[in-house]
CSV table of C-alpha atoms and ligand atoms in Angstrom, one decimal:
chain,number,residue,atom,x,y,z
A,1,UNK,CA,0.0,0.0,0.0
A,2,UNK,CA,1.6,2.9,-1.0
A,3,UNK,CA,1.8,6.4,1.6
A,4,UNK,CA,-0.6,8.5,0.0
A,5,UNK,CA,-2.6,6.4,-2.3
A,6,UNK,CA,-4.5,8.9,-4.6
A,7,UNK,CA,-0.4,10.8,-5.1
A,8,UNK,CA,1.5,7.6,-5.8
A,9,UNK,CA,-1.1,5.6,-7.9
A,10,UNK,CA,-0.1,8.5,-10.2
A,11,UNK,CA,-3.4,8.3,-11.8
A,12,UNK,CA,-3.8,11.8,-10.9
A,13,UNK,CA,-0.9,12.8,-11.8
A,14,UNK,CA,-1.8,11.5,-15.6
A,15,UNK,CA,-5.0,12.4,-15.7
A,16,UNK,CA,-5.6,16.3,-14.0
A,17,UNK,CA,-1.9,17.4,-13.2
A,18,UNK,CA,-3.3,20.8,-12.1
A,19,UNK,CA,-5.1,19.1,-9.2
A,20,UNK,CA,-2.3,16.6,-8.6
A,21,UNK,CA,0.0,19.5,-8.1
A,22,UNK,CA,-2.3,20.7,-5.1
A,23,UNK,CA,-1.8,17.7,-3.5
A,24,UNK,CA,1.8,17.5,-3.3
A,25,UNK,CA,2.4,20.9,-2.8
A,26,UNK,CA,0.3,20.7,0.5
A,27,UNK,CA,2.1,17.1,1.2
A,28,UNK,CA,5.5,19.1,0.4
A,29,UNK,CA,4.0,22.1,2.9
A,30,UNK,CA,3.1,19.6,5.6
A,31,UNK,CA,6.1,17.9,5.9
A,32,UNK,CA,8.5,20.9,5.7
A,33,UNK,CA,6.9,23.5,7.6
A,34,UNK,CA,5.8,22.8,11.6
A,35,UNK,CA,2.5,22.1,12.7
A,36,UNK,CA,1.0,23.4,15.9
A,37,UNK,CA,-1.9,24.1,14.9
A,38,UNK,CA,-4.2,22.4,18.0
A,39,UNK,CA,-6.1,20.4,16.2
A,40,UNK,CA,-4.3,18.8,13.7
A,41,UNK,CA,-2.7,15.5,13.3
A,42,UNK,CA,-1.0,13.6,10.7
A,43,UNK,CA,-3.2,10.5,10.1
A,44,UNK,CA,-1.6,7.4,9.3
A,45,UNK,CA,-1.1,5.5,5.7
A,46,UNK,CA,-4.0,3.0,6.6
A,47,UNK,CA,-6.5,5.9,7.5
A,48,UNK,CA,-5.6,7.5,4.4
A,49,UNK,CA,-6.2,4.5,2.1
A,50,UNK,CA,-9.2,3.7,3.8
A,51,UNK,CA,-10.6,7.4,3.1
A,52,UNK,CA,-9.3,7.0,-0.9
A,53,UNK,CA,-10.9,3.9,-0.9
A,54,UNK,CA,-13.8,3.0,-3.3
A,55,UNK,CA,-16.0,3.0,-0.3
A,56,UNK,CA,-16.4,6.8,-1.3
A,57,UNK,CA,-18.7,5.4,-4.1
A,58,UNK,CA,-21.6,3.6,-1.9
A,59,UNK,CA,-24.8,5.1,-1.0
A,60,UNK,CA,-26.3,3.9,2.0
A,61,UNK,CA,-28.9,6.2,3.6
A,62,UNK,CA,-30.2,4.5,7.5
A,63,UNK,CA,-28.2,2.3,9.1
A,64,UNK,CA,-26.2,-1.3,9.3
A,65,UNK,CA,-28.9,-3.9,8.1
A,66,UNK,CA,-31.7,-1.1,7.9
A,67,UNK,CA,-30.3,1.3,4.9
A,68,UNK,CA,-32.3,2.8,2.1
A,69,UNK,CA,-30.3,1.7,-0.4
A,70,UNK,CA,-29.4,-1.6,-1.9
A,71,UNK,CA,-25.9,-3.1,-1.8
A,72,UNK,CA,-24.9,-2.3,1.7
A,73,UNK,CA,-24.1,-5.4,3.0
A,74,UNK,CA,-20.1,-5.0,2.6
A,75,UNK,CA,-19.9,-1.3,4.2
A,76,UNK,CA,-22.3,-2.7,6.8
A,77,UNK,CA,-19.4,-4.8,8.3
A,78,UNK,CA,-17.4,-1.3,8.3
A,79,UNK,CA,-19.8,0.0,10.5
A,80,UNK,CA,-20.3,-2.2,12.8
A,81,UNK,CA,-17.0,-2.5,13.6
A,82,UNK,CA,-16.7,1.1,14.0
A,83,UNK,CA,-18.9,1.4,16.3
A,84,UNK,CA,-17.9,-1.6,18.2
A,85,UNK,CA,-14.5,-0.4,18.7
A,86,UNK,CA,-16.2,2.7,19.1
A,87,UNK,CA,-18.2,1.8,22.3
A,88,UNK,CA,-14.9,-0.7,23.6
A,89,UNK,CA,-12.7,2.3,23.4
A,90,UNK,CA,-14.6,5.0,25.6
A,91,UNK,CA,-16.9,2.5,27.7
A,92,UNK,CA,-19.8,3.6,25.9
A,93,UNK,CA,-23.6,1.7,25.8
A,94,UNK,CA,-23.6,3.0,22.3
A,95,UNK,CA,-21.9,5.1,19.5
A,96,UNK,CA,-23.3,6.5,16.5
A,97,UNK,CA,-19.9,7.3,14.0
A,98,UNK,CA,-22.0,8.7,11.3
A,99,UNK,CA,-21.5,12.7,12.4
A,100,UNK,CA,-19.9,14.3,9.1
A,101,UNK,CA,-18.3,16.5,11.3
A,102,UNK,CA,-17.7,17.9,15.1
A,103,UNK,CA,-20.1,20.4,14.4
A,104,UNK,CA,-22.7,17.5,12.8
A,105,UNK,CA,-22.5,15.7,16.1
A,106,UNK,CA,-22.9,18.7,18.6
A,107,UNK,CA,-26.4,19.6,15.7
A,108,UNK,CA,-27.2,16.4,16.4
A,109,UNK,CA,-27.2,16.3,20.1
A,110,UNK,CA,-28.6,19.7,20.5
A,111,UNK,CA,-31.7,17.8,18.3
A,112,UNK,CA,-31.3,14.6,20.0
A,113,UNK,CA,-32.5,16.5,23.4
A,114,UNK,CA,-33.6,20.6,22.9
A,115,UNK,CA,-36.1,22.4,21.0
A,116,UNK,CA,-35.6,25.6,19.8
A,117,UNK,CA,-35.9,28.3,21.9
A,118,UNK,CA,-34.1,26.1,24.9
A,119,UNK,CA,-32.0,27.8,27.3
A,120,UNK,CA,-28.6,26.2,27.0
A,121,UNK,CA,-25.5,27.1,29.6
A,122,UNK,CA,-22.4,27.0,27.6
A,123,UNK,CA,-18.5,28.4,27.8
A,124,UNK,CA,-18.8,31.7,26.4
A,125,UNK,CA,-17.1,32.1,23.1
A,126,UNK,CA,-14.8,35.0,24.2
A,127,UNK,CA,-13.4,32.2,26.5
A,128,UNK,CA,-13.1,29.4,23.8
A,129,UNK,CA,-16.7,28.4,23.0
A,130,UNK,CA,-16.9,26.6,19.6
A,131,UNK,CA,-19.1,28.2,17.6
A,132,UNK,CA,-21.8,25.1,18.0
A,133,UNK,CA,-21.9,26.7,21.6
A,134,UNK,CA,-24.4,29.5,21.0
A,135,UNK,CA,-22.5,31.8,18.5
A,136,UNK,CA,-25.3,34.5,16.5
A,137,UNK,CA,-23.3,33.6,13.0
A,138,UNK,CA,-24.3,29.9,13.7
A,139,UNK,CA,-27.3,27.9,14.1
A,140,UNK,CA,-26.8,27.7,17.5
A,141,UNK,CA,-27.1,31.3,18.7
A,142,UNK,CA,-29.9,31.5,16.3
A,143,UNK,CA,-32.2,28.3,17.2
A,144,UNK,CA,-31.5,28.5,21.3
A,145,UNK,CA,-30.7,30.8,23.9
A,146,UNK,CA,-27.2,30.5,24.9
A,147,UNK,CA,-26.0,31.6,28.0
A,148,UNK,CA,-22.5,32.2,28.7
A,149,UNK,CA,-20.3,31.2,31.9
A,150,UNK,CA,-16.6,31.7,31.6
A,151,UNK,CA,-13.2,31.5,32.9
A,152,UNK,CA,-11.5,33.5,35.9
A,153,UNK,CA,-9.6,36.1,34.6
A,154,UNK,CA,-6.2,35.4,36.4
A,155,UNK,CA,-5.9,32.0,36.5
A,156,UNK,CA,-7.7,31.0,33.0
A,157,UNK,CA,-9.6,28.0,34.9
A,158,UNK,CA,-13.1,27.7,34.6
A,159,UNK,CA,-15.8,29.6,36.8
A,160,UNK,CA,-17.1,26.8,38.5
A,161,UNK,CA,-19.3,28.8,41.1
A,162,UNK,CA,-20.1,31.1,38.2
A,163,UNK,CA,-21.5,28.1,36.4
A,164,UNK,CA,-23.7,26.8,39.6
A,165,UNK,CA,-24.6,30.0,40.0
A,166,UNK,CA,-25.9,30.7,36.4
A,167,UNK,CA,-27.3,27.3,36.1
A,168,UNK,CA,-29.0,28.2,39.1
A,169,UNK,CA,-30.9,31.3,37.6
A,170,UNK,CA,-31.4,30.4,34.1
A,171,UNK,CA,-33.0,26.4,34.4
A,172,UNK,CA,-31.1,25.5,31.1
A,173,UNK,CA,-32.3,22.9,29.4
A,174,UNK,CA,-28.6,21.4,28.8
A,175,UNK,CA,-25.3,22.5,30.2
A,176,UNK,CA,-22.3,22.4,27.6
A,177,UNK,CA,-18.8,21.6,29.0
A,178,UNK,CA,-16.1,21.6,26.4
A,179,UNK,CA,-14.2,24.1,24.6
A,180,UNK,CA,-11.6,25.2,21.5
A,181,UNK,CA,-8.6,26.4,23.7
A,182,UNK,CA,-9.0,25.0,27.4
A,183,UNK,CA,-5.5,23.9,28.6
A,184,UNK,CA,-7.3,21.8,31.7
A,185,UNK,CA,-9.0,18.8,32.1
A,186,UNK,CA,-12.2,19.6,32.7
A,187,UNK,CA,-14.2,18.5,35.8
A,188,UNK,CA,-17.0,16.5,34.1
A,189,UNK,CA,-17.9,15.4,37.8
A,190,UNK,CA,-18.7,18.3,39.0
A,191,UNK,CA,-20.5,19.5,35.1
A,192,UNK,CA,-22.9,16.2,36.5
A,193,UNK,CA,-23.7,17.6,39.2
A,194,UNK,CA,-24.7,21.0,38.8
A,195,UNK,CA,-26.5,19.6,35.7
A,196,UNK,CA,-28.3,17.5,37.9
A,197,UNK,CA,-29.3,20.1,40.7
A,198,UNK,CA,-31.2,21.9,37.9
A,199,UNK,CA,-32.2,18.8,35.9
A,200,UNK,CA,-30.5,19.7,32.3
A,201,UNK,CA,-29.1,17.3,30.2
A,202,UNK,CA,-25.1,17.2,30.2
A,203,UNK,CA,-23.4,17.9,26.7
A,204,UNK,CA,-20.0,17.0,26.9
A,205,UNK,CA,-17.8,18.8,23.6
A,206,UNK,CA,-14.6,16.1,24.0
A,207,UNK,CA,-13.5,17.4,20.2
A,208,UNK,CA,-10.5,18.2,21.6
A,209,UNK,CA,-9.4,16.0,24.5
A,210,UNK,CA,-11.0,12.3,22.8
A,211,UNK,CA,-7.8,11.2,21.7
A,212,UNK,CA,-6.1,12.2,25.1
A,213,UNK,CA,-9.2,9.9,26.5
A,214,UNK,CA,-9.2,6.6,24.2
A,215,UNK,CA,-5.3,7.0,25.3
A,216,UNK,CA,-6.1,7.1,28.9
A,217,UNK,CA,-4.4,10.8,29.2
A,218,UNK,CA,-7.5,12.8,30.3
A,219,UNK,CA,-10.4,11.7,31.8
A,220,UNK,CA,-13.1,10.0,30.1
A,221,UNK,CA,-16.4,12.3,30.0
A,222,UNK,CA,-18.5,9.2,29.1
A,223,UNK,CA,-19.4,8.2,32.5
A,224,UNK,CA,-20.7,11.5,33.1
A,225,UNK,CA,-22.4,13.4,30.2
A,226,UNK,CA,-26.0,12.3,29.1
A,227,UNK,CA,-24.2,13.0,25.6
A,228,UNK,CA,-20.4,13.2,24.7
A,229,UNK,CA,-19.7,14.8,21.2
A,230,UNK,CA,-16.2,14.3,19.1
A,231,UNK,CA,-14.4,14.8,16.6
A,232,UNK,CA,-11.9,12.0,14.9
A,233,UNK,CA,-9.6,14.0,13.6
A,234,UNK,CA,-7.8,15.7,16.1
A,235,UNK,CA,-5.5,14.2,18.7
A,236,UNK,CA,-7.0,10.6,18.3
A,237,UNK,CA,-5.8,10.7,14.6
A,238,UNK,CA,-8.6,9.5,12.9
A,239,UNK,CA,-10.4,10.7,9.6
A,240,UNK,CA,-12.0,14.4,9.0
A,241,UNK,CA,-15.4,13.3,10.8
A,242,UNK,CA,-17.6,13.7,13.9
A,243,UNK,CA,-19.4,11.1,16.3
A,244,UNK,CA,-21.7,10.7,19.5
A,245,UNK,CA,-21.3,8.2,22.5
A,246,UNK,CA,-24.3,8.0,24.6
A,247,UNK,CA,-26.4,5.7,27.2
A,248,UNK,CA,-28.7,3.1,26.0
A,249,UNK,CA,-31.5,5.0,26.6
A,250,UNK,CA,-30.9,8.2,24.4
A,251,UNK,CA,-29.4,5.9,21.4
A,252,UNK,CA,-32.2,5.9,19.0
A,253,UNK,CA,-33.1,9.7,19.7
A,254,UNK,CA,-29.3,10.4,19.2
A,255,UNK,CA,-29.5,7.9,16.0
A,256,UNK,CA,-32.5,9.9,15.0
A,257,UNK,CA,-31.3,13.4,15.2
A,258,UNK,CA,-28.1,12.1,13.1
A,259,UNK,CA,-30.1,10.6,10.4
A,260,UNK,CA,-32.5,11.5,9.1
A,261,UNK,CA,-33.0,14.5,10.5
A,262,UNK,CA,-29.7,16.4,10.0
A,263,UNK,CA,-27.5,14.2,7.9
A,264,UNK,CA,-28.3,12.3,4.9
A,265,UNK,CA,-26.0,9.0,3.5
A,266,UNK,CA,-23.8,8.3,5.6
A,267,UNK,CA,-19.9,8.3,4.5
A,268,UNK,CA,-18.7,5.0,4.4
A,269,UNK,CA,-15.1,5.7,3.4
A,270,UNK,CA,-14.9,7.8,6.2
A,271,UNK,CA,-16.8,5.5,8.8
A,272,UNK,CA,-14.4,2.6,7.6
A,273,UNK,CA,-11.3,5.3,8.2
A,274,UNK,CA,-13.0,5.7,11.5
A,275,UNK,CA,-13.0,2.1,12.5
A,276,UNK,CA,-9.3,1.9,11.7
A,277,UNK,CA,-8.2,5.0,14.0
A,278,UNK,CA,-10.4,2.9,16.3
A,279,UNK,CA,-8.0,0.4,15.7
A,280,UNK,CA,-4.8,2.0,16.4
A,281,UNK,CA,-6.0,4.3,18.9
A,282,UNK,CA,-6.7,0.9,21.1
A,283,UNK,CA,-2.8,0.0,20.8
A,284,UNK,CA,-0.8,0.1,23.5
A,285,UNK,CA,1.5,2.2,21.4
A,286,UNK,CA,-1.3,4.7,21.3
A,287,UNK,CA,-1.4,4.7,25.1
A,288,UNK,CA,2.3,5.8,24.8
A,289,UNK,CA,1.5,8.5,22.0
A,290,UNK,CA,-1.3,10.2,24.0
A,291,UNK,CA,1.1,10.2,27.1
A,292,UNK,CA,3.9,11.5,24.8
A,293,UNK,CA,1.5,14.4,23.3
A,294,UNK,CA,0.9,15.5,27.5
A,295,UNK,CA,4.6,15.5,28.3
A,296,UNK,CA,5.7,17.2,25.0
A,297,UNK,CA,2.8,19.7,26.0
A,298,UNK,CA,4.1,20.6,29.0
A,299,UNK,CA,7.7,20.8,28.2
A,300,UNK,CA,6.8,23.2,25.3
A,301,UNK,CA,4.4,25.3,27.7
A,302,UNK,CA,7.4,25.8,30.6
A,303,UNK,CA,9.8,26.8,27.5
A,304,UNK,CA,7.7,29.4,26.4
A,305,UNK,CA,6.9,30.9,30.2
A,306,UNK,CA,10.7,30.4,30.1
A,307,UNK,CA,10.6,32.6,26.8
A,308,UNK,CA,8.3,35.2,28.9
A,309,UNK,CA,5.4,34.1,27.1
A,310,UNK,CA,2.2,34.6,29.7
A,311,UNK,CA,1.0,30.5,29.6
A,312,UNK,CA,-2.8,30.6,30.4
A,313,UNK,CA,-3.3,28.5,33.3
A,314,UNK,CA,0.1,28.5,34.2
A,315,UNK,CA,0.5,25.0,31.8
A,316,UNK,CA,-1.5,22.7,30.9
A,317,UNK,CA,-2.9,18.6,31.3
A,318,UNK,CA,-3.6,18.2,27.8
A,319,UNK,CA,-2.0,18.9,24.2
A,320,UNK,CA,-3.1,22.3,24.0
A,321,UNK,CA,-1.1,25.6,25.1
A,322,UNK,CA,-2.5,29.1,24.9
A,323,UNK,CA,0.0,31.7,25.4
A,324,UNK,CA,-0.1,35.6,25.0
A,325,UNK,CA,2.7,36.7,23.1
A,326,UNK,CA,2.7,40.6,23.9
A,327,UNK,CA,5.0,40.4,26.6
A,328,UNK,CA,7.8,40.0,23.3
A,329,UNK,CA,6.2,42.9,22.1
A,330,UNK,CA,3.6,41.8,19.8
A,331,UNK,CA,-0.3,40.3,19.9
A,332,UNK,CA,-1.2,37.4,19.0
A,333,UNK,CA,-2.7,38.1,15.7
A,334,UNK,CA,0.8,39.6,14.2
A,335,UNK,CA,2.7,37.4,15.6
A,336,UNK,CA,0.8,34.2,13.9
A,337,UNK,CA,1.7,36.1,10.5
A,338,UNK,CA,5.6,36.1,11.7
A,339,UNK,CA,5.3,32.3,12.4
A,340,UNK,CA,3.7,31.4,9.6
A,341,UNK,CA,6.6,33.5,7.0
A,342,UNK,CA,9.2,31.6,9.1
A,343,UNK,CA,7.1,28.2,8.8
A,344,UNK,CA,5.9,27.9,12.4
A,345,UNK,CA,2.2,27.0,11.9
A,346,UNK,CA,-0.2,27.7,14.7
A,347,UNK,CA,-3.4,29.5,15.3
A,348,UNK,CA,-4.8,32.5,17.4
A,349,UNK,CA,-7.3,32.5,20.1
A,350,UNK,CA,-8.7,34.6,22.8
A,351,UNK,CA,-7.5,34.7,26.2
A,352,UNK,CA,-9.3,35.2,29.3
A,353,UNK,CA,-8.3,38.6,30.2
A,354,UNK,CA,-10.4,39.2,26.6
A,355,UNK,CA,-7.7,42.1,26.1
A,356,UNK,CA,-6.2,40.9,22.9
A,357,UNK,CA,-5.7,37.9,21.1
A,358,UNK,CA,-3.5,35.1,21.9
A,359,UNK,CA,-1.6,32.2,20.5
A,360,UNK,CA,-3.0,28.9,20.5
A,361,UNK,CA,-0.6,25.9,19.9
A,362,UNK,CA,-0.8,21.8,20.3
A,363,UNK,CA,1.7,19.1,20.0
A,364,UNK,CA,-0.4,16.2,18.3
A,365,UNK,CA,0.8,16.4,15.0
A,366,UNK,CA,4.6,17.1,16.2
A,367,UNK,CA,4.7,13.9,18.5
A,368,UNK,CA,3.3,11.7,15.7
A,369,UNK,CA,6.3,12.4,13.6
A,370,UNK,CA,8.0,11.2,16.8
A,371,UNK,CA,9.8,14.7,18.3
A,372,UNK,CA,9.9,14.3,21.6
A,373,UNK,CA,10.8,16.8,24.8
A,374,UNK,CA,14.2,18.1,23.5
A,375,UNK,CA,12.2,19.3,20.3
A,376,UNK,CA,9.9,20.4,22.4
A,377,UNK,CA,12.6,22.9,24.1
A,378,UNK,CA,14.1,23.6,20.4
A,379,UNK,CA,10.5,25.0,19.2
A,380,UNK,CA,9.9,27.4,22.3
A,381,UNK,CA,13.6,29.1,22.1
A,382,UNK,CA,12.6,29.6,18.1
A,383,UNK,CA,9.6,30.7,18.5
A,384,UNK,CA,10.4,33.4,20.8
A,385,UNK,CA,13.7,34.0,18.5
A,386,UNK,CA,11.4,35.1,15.6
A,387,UNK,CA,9.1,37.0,17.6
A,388,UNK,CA,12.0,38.8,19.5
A,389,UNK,CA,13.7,39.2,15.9
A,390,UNK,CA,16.2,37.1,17.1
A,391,UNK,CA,16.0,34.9,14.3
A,392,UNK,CA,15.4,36.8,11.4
A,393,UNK,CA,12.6,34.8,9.1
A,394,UNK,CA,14.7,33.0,6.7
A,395,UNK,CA,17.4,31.3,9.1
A,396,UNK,CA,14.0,30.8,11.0
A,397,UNK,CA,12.7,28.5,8.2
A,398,UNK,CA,16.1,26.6,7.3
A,399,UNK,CA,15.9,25.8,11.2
A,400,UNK,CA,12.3,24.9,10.7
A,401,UNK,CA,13.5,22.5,7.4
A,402,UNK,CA,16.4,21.3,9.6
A,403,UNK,CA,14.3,20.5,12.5
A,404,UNK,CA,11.2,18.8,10.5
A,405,UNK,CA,13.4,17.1,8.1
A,406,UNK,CA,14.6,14.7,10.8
A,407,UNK,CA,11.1,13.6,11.6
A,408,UNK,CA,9.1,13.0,8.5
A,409,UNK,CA,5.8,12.6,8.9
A,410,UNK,CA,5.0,10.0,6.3
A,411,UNK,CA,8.6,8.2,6.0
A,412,UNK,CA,9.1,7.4,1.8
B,501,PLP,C1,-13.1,21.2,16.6
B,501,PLP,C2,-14.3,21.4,17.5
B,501,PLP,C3,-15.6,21.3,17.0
B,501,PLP,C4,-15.9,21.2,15.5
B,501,PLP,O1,-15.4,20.2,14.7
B,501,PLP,P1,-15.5,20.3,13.1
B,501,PLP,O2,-15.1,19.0,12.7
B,501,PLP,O3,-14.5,21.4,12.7
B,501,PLP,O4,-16.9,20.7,12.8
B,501,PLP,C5,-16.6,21.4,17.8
B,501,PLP,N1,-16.4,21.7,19.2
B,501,PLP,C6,-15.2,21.8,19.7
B,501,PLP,C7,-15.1,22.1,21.1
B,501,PLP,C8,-14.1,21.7,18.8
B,501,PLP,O5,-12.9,21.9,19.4
């Protein structure tokens, strides 16, 4: 099986060189440049084939042994095992792995359990809501009525006696815990039981920290939320693609609000991609990934306090760092375009102060490639060096080539 299937069949190449040329270019930009950004990963060469696989060609509306199409009976088996490994993984009654997206699944809970005009207590997005979390240029903000709790502005950490408090006074229908740039694990416990003083449903937003989980690196939210959202994507390596874990008792309504009432066929190159992260993610040399991704995390985070970046939270539990750059004398927004010219990829982000925009950064893709904590030490001292104009940008990217060429993601 060659790397990148769809590249080296050459096929492409032949037939629409125009579109071939995209996709080395951004295989030549991936492997050359560094990748922070939070939620990326590098997925590996069996993902990949699985996702270029003619399974891209099936129609198959409903699901395993109840589809509205003929001719299902092959991808059927690829479902079924994804959600078995699914539901083995995370300790989960049942799994639905159809959710084209992150932003599918958290639609399909919110459908699964509200009606519009619900009152729904989520982390407001000035403190790293996702945009499913009540934002006006979404459906979210549109179809329910979102109300925000947030994070203490010294310490970053969430509000938890803010969030009683609100929960309190507004009766939401569902509680949200989850968020874009929260360095912390968060206490799903304690989520339980504020949701179940008030008697709202718990929506746990895992899109981030479900790789950290099915490698046993942050706690699992499944024994907690009445719903746990994902994506597959991000640290747990998986395809482009979204799913739900739930209880026995919500997993036809959750089944329901996937299909049909805000999905139609189901992908079933990307549910057999799925079931293959499933796969690896169960390995024990997952276990020692996810681990690896927490440890290179916090290495990089002391580096760039070291650096006199301001770390939010003071560090962090999970793969995720946000940092506010303007202690080197520039926000976060100008300094992502100084990164990026010297080929240090990450993203910005707010930050709890709400001041000015931060840096957020993760080390999932970087520990996949197999840099570990000296690396880690390496990419804090550079990217303070280009910031500080240390470093000017081109020695900055020759370091960057030096650095990644040592630790290619796809090998050949
Ligand atoms: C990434 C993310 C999503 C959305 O995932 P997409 O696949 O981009 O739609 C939703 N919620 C949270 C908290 C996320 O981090």
């Amino acid at each position: 099986m060659s790397v990148v299937p769809v590249i080296e069949a050459d096929v492409l190449r032949r037939q629409d060189p125009e579109l071939a040329e995209v996709l080395l270019g951004e295989l030549t930009r991936q492997s050359t440049t560094l990748q922070l950004v939070a939620a990326e990963n590098f997925s590996s060469p069996a993902v990949l084939a699985a996702l270029g696989s003619p399974l891209a060609n099936k129609y198959a509306e409903g699901y395993p042994g109840a589809r509205h199409h003929g001719g299902c009976e092959i991808v059927d088996v690829a479902e079924r095992v994804a959600v078995e490994r699914a539901k083995a993984l995370f300790g989960a009654e049942h799994a639905n792995v159809q959710a084209h997206s992150g932003s599918s699944a958290v639609l399909a809970a919110y459908a699964a359990l509200l009606r519009p005009g619900d009152t729904v207590l989520a982390l407001g997005l000035p403190y790293g809501g996702h945009l499913t979390h009540g934002s006006p240029a979404n459906f979210s903000g549109r179809w329910f009525d979102f109300v925000g709790y947030g994070v203490d502005a010294e310490t970053g950490i969430v509000d938890h006696a803010q969030v009683r408090s609100l929960a309190r006074l507004h009766r939401p229908k569902a509680i949200v815990c989850g968020s874009i740039a929260y360095p912390r694990h968060i206490d799903y416990a304690l989520f339980r039981e504020v949701a179940d003083e008030v008697g709202a449903y718990l929506i746990a937003d895992a899109a981030h920290p479900i790789g950290l989980v099915a490698g046993g690196a942050a706690p699992n939210p499944v024994p907690y939320a009445d719903i746990v959202c994902a994506t597959t994507h991000k640290v747990l390596r998986g395809p482009r693609g979204g799913m739900l874990l739930c209880g026995s008792e919500l997993a036809e309504r959750v089944d329901r609000a996937v299909f049909p009432f805000t999905q139609g066929g189901a992908q079933m190159h990307t549910i057999a991609a799925k079931a293959v992260a499933f796969g690896e993610a169960a390995t024990p040399a997952f276990t020692a990934y996810a681990h690896q991704v927490v440890a290179n995390a916090r290495v990089l985070a002391a580096g760039l306090a070291g650096e006199g970046f301001v770390v939010t939270t003071g560090g962090t539990d999970t793969h995720l760092i946000t940092v506010d750059p303007l202690p080197l004398g520039v926000d976060g927004r100008a300094a992502r375009g100084q990164l990026a010219a010297a080929g240090l990829v990450l993203d910005c982000c707010p930050l709890p102060h709400g001041d000015s925009r931060g840096l957020r950064l993760g080390t999932a893709a970087v520990t996949t490639q197999g840099m570990g904590e000296g690396e880690m030490a390496t990419i804090a001292a550079l990217l303070a060096g280009v910031l500080r104009g240390r470093v000017d940008t081109r020695r900055a990217r020759d370091e960057v080539r030096d650095l990644v060429g040592g630790f290619p993601p796809y090998p050949g």
